[in-house]
Structures are given as structure tokens and as C-alpha cells.
Coordinates of C-alpha atoms in Angstrom, one line a residue:
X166 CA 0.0 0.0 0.0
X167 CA 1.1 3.4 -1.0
X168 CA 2.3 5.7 1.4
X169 CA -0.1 8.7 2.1
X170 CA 1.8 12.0 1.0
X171 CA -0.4 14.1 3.9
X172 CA 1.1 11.8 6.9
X173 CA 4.6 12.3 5.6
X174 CA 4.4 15.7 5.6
X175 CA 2.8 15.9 9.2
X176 CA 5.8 13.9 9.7
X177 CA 8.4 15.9 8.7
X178 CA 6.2 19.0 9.8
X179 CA 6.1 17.6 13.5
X180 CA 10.1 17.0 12.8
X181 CA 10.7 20.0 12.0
X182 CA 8.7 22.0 15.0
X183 CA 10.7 19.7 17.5
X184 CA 14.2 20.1 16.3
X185 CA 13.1 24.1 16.6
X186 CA 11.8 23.4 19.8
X187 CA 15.0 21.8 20.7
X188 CA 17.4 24.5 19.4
X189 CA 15.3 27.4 21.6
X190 CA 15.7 25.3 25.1
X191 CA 19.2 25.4 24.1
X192 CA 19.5 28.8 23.8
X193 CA 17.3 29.3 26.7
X194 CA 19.6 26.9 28.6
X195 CA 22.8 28.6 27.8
X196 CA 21.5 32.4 28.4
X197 CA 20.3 31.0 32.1
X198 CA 24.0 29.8 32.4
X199 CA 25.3 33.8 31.4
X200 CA 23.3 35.0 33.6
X201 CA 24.0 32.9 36.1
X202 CA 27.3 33.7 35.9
X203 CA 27.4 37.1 35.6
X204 CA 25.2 37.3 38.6
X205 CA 27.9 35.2 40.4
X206 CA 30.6 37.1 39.5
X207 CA 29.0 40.6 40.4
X208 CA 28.2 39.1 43.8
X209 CA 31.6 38.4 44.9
X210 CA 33.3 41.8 43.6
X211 CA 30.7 43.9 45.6
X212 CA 29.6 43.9 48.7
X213 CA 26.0 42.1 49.4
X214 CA 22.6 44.7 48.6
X215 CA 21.4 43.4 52.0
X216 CA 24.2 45.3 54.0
X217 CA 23.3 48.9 53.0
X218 CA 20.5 49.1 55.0
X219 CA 22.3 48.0 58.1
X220 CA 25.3 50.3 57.8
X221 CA 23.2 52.9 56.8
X222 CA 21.5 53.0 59.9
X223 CA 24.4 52.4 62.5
X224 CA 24.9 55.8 64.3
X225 CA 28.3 56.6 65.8
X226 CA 28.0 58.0 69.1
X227 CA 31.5 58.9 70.6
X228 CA 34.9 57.7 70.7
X229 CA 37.6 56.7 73.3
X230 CA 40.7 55.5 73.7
X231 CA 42.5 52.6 75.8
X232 CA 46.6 51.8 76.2
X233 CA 47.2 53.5 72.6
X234 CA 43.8 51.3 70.9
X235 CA 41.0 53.6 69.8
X236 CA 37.2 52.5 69.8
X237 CA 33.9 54.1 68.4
X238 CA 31.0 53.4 70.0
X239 CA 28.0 52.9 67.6
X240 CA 23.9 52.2 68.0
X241 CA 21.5 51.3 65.5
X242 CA 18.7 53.2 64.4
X243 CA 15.3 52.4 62.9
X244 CA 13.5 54.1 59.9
X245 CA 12.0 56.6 62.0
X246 CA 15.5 57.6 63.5
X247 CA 15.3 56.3 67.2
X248 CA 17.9 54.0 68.8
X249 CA 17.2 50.2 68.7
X250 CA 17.4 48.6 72.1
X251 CA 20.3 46.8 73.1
X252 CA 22.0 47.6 69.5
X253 CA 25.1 50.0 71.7
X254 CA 28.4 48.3 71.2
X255 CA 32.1 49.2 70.5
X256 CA 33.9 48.9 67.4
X257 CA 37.7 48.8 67.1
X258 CA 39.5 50.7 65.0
X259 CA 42.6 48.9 65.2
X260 CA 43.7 45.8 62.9
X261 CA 44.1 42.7 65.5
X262 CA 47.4 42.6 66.9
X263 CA 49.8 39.9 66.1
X264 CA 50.2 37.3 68.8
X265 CA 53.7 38.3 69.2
X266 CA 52.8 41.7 69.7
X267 CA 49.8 40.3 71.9
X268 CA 52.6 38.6 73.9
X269 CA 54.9 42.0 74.6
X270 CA 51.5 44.1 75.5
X271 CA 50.9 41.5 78.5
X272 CA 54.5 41.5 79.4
X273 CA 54.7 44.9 79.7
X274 CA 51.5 45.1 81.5
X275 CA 53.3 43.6 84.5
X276 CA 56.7 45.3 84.4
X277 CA 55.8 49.0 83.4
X278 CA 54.0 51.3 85.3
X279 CA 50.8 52.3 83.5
X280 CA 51.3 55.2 81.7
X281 CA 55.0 54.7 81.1
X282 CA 57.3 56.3 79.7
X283 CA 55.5 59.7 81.1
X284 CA 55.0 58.4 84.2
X285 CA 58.4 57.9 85.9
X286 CA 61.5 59.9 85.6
X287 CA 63.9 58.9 82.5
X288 CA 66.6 57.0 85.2
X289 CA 63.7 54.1 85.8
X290 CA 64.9 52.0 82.8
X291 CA 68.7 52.0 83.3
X292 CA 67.8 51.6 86.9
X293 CA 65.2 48.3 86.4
X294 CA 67.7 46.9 84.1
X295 CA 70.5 46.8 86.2
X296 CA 67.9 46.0 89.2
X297 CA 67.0 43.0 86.6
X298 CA 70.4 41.8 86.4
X299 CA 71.3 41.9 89.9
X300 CA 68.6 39.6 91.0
X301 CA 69.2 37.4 88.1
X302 CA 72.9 36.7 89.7
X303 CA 71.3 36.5 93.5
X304 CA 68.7 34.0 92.2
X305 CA 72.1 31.9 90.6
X306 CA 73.7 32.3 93.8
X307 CA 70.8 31.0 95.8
X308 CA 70.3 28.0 94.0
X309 CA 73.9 26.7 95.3
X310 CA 73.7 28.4 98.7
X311 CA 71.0 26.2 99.4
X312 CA 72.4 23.3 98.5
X313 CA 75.6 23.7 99.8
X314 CA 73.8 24.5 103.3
X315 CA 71.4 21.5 102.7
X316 CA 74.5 19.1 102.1
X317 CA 76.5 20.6 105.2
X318 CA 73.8 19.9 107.5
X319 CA 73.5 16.5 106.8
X320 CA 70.8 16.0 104.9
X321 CA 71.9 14.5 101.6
X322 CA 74.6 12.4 103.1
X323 CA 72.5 11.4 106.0
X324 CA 75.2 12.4 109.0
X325 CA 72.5 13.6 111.1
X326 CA 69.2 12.7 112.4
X327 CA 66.2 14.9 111.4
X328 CA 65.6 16.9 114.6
X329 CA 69.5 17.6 114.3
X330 CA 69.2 19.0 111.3
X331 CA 65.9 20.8 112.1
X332 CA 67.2 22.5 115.6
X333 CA 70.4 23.7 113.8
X334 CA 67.9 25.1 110.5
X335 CA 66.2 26.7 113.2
X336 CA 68.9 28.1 115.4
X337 CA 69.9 29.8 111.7
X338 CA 67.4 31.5 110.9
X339 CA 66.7 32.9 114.8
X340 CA 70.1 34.1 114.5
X341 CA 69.2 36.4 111.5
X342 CA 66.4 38.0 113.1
X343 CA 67.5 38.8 115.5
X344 CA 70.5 40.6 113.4
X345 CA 67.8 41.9 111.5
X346 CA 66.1 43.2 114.8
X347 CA 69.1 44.5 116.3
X348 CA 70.2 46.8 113.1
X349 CA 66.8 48.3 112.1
X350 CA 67.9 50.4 115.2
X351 CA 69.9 52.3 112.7
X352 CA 66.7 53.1 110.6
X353 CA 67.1 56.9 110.6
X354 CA 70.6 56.8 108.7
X355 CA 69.3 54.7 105.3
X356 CA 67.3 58.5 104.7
X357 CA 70.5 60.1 104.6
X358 CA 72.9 57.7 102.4
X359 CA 70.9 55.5 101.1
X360 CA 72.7 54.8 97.9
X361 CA 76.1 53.8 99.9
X362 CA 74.1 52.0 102.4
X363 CA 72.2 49.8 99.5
X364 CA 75.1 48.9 97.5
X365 CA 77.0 47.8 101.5
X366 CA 73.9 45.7 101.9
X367 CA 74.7 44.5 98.8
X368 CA 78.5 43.4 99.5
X369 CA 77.0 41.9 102.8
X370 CA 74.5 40.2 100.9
X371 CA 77.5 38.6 98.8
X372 CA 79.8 38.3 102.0
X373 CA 76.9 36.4 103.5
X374 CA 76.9 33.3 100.4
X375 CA 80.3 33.6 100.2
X376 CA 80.0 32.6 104.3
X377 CA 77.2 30.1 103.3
X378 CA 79.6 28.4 100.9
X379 CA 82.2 28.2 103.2
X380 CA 80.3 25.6 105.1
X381 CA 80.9 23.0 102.1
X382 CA 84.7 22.6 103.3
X383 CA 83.6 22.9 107.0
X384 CA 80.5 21.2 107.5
X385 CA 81.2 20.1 111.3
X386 CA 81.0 24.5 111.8
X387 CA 77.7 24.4 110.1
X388 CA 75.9 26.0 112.9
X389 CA 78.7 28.9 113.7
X390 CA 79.1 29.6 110.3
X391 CA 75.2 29.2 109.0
X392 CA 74.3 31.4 112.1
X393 CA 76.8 34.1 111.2
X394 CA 75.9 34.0 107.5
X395 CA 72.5 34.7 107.8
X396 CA 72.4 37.4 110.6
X397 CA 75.1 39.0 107.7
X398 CA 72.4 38.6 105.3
X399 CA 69.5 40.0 107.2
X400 CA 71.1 43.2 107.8
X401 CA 71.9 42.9 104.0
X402 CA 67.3 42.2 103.7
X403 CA 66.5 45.3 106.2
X404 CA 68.7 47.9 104.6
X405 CA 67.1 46.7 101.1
X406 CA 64.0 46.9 102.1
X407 CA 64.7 50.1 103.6
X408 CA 66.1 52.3 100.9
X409 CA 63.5 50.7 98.5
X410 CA 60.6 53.3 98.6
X411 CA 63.0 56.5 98.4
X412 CA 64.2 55.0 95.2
X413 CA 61.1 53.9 94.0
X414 CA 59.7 57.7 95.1
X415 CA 62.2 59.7 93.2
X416 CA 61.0 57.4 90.1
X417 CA 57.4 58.0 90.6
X418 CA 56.4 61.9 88.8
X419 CA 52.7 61.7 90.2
X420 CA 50.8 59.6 93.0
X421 CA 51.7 56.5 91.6
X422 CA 54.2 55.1 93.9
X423 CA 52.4 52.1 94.7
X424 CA 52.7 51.4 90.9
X425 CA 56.0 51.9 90.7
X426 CA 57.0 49.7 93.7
X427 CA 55.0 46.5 92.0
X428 CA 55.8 46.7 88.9
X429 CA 59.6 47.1 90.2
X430 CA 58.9 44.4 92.7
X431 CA 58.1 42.1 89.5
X432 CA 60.8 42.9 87.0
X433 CA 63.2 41.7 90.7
X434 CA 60.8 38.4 91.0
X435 CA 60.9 37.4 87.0
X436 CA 64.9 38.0 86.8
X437 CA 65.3 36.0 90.3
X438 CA 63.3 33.0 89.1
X439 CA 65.1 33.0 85.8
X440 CA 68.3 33.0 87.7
X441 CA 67.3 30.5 89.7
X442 CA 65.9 28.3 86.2
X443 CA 69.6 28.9 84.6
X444 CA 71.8 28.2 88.0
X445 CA 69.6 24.7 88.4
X446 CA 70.5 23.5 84.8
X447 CA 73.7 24.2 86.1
X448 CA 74.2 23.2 88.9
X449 CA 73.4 19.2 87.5
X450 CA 76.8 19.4 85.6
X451 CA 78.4 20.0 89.3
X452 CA 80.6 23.1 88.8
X453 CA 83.3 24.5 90.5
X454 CA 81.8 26.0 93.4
X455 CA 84.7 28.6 93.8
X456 CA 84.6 29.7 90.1
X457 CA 80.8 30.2 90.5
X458 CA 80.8 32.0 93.4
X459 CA 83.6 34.7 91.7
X460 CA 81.6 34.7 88.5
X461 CA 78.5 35.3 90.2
X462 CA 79.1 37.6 92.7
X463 CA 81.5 39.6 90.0
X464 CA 78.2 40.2 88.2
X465 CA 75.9 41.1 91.1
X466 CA 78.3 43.4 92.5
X467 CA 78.4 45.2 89.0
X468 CA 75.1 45.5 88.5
X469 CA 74.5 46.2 92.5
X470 CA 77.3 49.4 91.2
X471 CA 75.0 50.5 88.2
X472 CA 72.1 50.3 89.8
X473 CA 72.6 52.3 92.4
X474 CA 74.4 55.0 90.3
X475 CA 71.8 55.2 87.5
X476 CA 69.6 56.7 90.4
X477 CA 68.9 60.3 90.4
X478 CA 67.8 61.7 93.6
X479 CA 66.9 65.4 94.6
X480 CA 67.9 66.3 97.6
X481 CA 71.0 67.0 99.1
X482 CA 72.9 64.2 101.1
X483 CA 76.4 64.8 102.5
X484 CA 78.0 62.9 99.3
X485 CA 76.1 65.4 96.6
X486 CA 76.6 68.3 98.8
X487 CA 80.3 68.0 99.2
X488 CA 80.3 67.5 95.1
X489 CA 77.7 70.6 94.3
X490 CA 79.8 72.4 96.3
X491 CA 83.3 72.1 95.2
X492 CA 82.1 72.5 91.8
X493 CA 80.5 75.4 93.0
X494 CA 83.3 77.1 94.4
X495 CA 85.9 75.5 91.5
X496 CA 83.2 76.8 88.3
X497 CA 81.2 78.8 89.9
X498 CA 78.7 76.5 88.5
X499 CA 75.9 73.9 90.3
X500 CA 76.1 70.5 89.0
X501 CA 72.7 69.4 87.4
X502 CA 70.7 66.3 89.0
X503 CA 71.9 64.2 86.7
X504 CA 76.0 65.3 86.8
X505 CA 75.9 65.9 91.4
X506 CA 73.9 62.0 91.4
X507 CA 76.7 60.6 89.0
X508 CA 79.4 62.1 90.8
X509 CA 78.3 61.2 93.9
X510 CA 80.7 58.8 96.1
X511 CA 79.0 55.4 96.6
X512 CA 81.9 54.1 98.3
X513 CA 81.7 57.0 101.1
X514 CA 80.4 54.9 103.7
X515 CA 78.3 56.6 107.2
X516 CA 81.4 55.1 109.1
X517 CA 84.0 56.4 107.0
X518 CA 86.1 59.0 108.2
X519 CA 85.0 62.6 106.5
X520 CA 87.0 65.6 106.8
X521 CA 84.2 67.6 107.4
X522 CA 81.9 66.9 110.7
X523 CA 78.8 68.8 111.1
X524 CA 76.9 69.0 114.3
X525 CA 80.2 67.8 116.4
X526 CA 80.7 68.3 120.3
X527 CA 82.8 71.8 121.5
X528 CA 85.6 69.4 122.4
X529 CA 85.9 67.4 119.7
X530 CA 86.0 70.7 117.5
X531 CA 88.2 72.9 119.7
X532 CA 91.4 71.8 121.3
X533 CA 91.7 74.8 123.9
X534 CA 89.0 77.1 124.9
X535 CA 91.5 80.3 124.1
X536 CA 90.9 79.2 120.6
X537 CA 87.0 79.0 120.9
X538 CA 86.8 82.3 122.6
X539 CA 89.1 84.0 119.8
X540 CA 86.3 82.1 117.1
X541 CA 83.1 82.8 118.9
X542 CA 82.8 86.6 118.1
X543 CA 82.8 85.4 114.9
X544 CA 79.6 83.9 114.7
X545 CA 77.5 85.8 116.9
X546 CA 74.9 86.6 114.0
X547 CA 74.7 83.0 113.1
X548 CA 73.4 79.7 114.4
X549 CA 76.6 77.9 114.0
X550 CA 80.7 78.5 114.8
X551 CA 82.7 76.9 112.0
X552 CA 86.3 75.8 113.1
X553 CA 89.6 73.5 112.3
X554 CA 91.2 71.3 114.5
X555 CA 94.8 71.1 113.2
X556 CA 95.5 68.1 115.3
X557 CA 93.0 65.6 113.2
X558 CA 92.9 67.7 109.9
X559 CA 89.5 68.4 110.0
X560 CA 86.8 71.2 109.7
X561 CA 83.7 71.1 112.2
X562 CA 80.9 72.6 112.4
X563 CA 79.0 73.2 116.2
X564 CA 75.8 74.2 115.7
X565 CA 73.4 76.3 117.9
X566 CA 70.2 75.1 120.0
X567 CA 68.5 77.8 117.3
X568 CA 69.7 76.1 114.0
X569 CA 67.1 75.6 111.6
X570 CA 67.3 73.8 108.1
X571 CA 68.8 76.6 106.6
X572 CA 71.4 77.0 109.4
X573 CA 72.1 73.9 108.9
X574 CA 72.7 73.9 105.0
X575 CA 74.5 77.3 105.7
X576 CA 77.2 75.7 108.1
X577 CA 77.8 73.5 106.3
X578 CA 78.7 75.0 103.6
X579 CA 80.7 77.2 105.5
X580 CA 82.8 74.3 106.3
X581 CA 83.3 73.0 103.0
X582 CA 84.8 77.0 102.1
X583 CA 86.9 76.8 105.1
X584 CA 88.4 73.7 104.4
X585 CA 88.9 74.9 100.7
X586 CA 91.0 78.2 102.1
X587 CA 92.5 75.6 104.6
X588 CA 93.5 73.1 101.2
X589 CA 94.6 76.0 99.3
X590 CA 96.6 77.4 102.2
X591 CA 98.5 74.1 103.1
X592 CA 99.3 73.2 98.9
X593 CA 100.8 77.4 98.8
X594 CA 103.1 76.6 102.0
X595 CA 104.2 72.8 100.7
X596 CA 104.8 74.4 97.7
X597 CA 107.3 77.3 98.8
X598 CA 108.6 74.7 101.4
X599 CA 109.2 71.8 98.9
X600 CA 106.9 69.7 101.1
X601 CA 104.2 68.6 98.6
X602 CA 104.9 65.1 100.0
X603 CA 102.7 65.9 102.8
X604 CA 99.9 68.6 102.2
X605 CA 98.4 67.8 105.4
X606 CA 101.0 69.6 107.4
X607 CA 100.0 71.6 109.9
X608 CA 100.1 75.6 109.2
X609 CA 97.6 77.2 111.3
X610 CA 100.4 78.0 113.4
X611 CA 98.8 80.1 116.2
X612 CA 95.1 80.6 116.8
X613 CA 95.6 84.1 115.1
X614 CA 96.4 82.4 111.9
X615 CA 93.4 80.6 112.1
X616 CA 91.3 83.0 113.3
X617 CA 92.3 85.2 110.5
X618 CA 91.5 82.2 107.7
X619 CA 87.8 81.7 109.1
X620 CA 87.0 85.5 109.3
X621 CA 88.0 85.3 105.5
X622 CA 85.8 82.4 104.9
X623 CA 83.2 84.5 107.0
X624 CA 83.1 87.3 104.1
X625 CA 83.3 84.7 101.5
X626 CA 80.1 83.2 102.8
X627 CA 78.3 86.2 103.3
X628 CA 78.7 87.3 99.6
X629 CA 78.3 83.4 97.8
X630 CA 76.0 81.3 99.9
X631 CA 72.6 83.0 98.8
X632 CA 74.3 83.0 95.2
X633 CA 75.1 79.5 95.6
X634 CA 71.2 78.2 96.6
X635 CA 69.7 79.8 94.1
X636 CA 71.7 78.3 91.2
X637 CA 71.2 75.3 93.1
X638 CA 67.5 75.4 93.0
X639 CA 67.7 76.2 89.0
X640 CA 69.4 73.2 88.5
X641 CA 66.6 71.2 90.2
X642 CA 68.1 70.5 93.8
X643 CA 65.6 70.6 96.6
X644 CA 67.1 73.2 99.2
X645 CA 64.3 73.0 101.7
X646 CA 65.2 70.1 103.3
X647 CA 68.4 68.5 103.6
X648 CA 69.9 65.1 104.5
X649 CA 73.0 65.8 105.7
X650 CA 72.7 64.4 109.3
X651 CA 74.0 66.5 111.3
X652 CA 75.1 65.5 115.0
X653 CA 73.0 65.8 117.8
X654 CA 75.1 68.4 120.0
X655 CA 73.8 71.7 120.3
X656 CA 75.5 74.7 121.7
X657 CA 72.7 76.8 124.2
X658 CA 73.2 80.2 126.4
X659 CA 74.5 80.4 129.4
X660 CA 75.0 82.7 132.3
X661 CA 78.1 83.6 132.8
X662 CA 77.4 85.0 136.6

């Protein structure tokens, strides 16, 4: 049977619609896959349409700042311009810190005071350094101190029985405190040299191990020797912690003292336990305890030196008042803070021998009384006499019942002048003499000669002393009080009927 032409060409007609049908959903397909596409692409090169809103209705409301990090405080609003409740928060406008950076902020958090650098004085670092050092080398020493007392008494080679050992551990440390008791009677003198009597604590406090160590090659003189050591090293504890807060204070520039003396506290506790970490790795190699101890002790002494030198302190003790004063009447110029603190004598110890003795007794100061009633007249407008002893080479000044501060100051820098003329006086005669071997030789011949050099020094005084506080107090020097602890002898009228 024929084919009919009409179904072939619904046939090929039908074809023909689905292969068009066909190529459109292609076309459809890959326009959807454009767009999609594009749409993709736009999305992640700009930020999302949903966020404009939002930002557009934060409100910042003020702005602060913490430690260096600034904040902005911002609050949402709705359409009709009224805050949103509980929408108040901070936002930092700071990058996040690296953790290393992290690390040093929380560090310094506990050995800085807050606010530093513009909170303390510009000699806290050099000072906390060498503060830092020194009780890295006492935390060393410690570590082998102990064990060298711990192996004397018996404990690690078994020589004793426990109460032994306990009684003489015991009998130790009651021997320091009561060291410790018996020298805080000597409180008042750590206001006047504190810097000489710190670094001497210091030396004790190295005198003391040395003593400790000694026990190793004696153990059967444990207890005389422990005992000895640690009342040594108590005095060493009480004059530490007594010249602490006048350091610390001359640090502090506001009311933050208490900040100071932590924070220093902790920079002394972090170099002692790291100390104490090195000398134990140490001390499991078994070193030569003599060659430890002079390493050790070498560097605490050092930085016990520095420290101590880097501070800068205010007022006048009799150390920076001998040095502001010879360079006054050598320049004609007051030393600054930093120049009187630096030349300062740290080795100038309260029981050293001074040639110039403020606040003496009449007969210590006078060797016949025709010689203090030729000097007397002298003086009657002051509150002090000023005089020289030719037997023991020094200048001394008696002061009145009336002497004030300023008296005080004022003899003695009358004595430093007189012993000046007396110096320049002694050099001229060696000199035409061909003596300089001995400049100490006496020349106040007679009391007239004497007399005759302090009524000179009398007129110097008159004309430089005023001169001499005021450049003082330019240069930063406190003048109103002074620490230059005088003697307790005070001359008062009399009746001479």
C-alpha cells in the first residue's frame, strides 16, 4: 500500500517543530548559564545589597581611647531615627594585633607602670635593668647556697638525724632576726645615704653566700658559720628593704608610687626565678663551686654598682653636697641632678672618716677654749661657729640650739669653704717649702692664723651662699630640706654669773 503524501508531511512537519523546539531550550539553557554567571561574579566583587541598609542606619555616638587602641562606639537606628534597644556596642578601629605583639603588650602590662614612659622619671629604665640583672645573679647564687647548706647539715649524706638538722635550720634562721632586729635600730641613717648603704647591703648580701659556701669545706662548723651568714644577710634584707621606697619615690612623677614599687617588685621576681631556672641547669653538671661564686658575685656586684648610680635623687645628702659644692666654688657653677647624682661617692660609707663633721661636740671641734673664745665673736649673728682642728685635719661645724634647716645647710657650707682656704693654704706653703709630700702639714700655726683664715671664709660666705642656693634650686636641687645628718650636739646660752 502506497504511502499517504499528507502523513509524511505531518511527519516531517512535527520533525521540524521539535528540532526548533529543541534549538530554543538550548538557547534558553545557555543564556540561564550567562546569567547565572554574571550574577555570580557581580556578587563576589561587591559587597552584598542586604548590607546597605544596616550600615546605613548604624549611628556613631563617641569615641575613646585605651593603652594606645581607639574605639567608636555605635547604635542602631530604625526608619523613623530612634535608637534600637540593646543595638550600643564598640567597634575597634585597630587591625588585631599579632600574637607576638599580643605577647609583649601583656608583658609589659606587669613590668611597666601604667602610663610609662610619662610616668616615671627617665633613670627608671637604666635603673630596672640593672635591678633585673642583679637579681638574676642572686637567684644563681641562691640556687647553690642552698644546696651547699642542705648538704652541710646533713641532709643529703645522711650524717644527722632529722631533729639535728631541724634544731640547727632553726637556730639559723633565729640568728638572722635577731640581726635583722638589732640593726633596724639604725633606721634613721638609710634616709641620709641610702645609695652607699644599699650597694653595702649588697656586698654583705655577697659576703653572706660567700660565708654560706664556706660551710661545704667545713660542715662540722655548720651552725657557727650558718648562724653568722644569715644574721650577715639579714642586715643585708633590712637595709634593702629600707632604701626601696626612696628609690622607687624619686621614680614615681605623680601619685603612683604604689605602681611603681610592684611593677619594680616584679621585673626583681621574673629576673630571680630565671636565675634561679639557669643556675639549676647548672648546677646538674656539678661546677666549680669557687669559680661560681667569683663569676656570680663579679656580676651582682656590678650591677649592685650600676644600679645604684643610675639613680637620680633630689635632695642634698652629705655625698652630693660636698660634690655641688666644690664645683660650685671650683666653676662657679651647680652641677645638674643628673651630673651631682653621677658624681656622687658610693663608696663614702656613714662610718667612713669625713673631713668635714657637722653637728660635732665643742671638744671634739676645739682643742683649747682660748681658741674658741678667739672664734666665737665670729659667729654671733649665726646659728653655727665653723672651726679647724689642726690636730685631726679636720673642719667642724657646732651648731646652735636655734639652728634651723637653713642653718644647717649654711654651716655647712661654710665648712666645705673653710676647708677649701684651709686646702689651698696648706698646697701654697708645701709648695714654697718643697713639702708637697705631705699637704696635710700643719700651718695654722697660732690661733691668730686661724682665726684670720675663718674670718675670710666668713666674708666669702656672706657674699656666695645666697648665690650658691639659688643656682642650686635652678638646677633642680631641693634646698628645703636637707639630708645631711648633722650630729646631735647643740651649743645653748649660758649665764656667765
Amino acid at each position: 500500500m502506497a504511502p499517504n503524501p499528507m502523513n509524511m508531511s505531518m511527519k516531517q512537519s512535527a520533525n521540524s517543530t521539535s528540532s526548533i523546539a529543541g534549538a530554543a531550550a538550548s538557547s534558553s539553557q545557555d543564556i540561564l548559564i550567562r546569567e547565572t554567571l554574571r550574577i555570580s561574579a557581580n556578587l563576589a566583587s561587591t559587597p552584598l545589597l542586604e548590607t546597605a541598609p544596616l550600615e546605613s542606619s548604624l549611628r556613631m555616638i563617641c569615641c575613646e581611647e585605651i593603652d594606645g587602641r581607639r574605639w567608636k562606639y555605635v547604635a542602631e537606628t530604625d526608619a523613623c531615627g530612634r535608637f534600637k534597644k540593646n543595638s550600643f556596642r564598640p567597634l575597634s578601629l585597630h587591625t588585631p594585633q599579632a600574637p607576638l605583639d599580643e605577647l609583649m603588650s601583656f608583658v609589659r602590662s606587669y613590668v611597666v607602670p601604667e602610663g610609662f614612659p610619662d610616668s616615671v622619671t627617665p633613670s627608671y629604665v637604666p635603673y630596672m635593668t640593672w635591678r633585673a640583672l642583679k637579681h638574676f645573679f642572686g637567684g644563681a647564687m641562691g640556687v647553690f647556697t642552698t644546696q651547699t647548706l642542705l648538704s652541710s647539715v646533713g641532709v643529703s649524706r645522711n650524717r644527722a638525724t632529722p631533729g639535728a638538722v631541724a634544731i640547727n635550720w632553726i637556730l639559723k634562721d633565729g640568728a638572722g632576726r635577731v640581726g635583722k632586729m638589732l640593726f633596724a635600730r639604725q633606721g634613721k641613717k638609710f634616709d641620709y645615704d641610702l645609695k652607699q648603704l644599699r650597694f653595702a647591703g649588697d656586698l654583705l648580701m655577697e659576703l653572706g653566700a660567700g660565708v654560706e659556701l664556706a660551710t661545704a669545706a667545713v660542715p662540722h662548723l655548720f651552725l657557727p658559720l650558718a648562724c653568722a651568714a644569715n644574721v650577715v644577710k639579714n642586715v643585708a634584707a633590712v637595709t634593702s628593704t629600707s632604701t626601696r621606697t626612696p628609690i622607687y619615690k624619686a621614680f614615681a612623677k605623680g601619685e603612683n608610687i604604689g605602681d611603681v614599687t610592684a611593677k619594680g617588685e616584679c621585673v626583681g621576681n621574673i629576673a630571680d626565678l630565671l636565675g634561679t631556672g639557669l643556675s639549676i641547669l647548672i648546677a646538674k653538671r656539678n661546677p666549680s663551686l669557687v669559680t661560681t661564686f667569683s663569676l656570680l658575685s663579679c656580676g651582682y656586684i656590678l650591677s649592685s654598682y650600676r644600679e645604684v648610680k643610675s639613680v637620680v635623687l633630689h635632695t642634698l645628702n652629705s655625698a652630693r653636697f660636698s660634690v655641688a659644692v666644690e664645683s660650685f666654688l671650683r666653676t662657679g657653677r651647680v652641677p645638674t641632678l643628673q651630673e651631682g647624682n653621677m658624681n656622687e661617692n658610693i663608696f663614702s660609707f656613714p662610718w667612713k672618716d669625713k673631713p668635714v663633721v657637722l653637728g660635732s661636740r665643742v671638744k671634739e671641734a676645739f682643742q683649747d677654749p682660748g681658741a674658741y673664745v678667739a672664734i666665737e665673736p665670729l659667729f654671733d649673728k649665726e646659728r653655727y661657729i665653723v672651726t679647724y682642728n689642726p690636730s685631726k685635719h679636720k673642719v667642724y661645724a657646732v651648731l646652735k640650739d636655734q639652728a634651723k634647716s637653713d642653718d644647717i645647710l649654711k654651716a655647712a657650707f661654710h665648712a666645705h669653704v673653710l676647708m677649701s682656704f684651709i686646702k689651698s693654704s696648706n698646697e701654697g706653703k708645701a709648695s714654697s717649702l718643697k713639702q708637697k709630700d705631705d699637704l696635710n702639714t700643719n700651718v695654722m700655726g697660732t690661733v691668730a692664723d686661724l682665726e684670720a683664715s675663718i674670718a675670710d671664709s666668713c666674708k666669702i660666705v656672706a657674699i656666695s651662699y645666697g648665690l650658691f642656693k639659688n643656682k642650686a634650686k635652678e638646677q633642680g636641687w631641693t634646698m628645703s630640706e636637707s639630708l645631711l645628718n648633722p650630729g646631735r650636739a647643740r651649743l645653748y646660752p649660758h649665764d656667765n654669773r
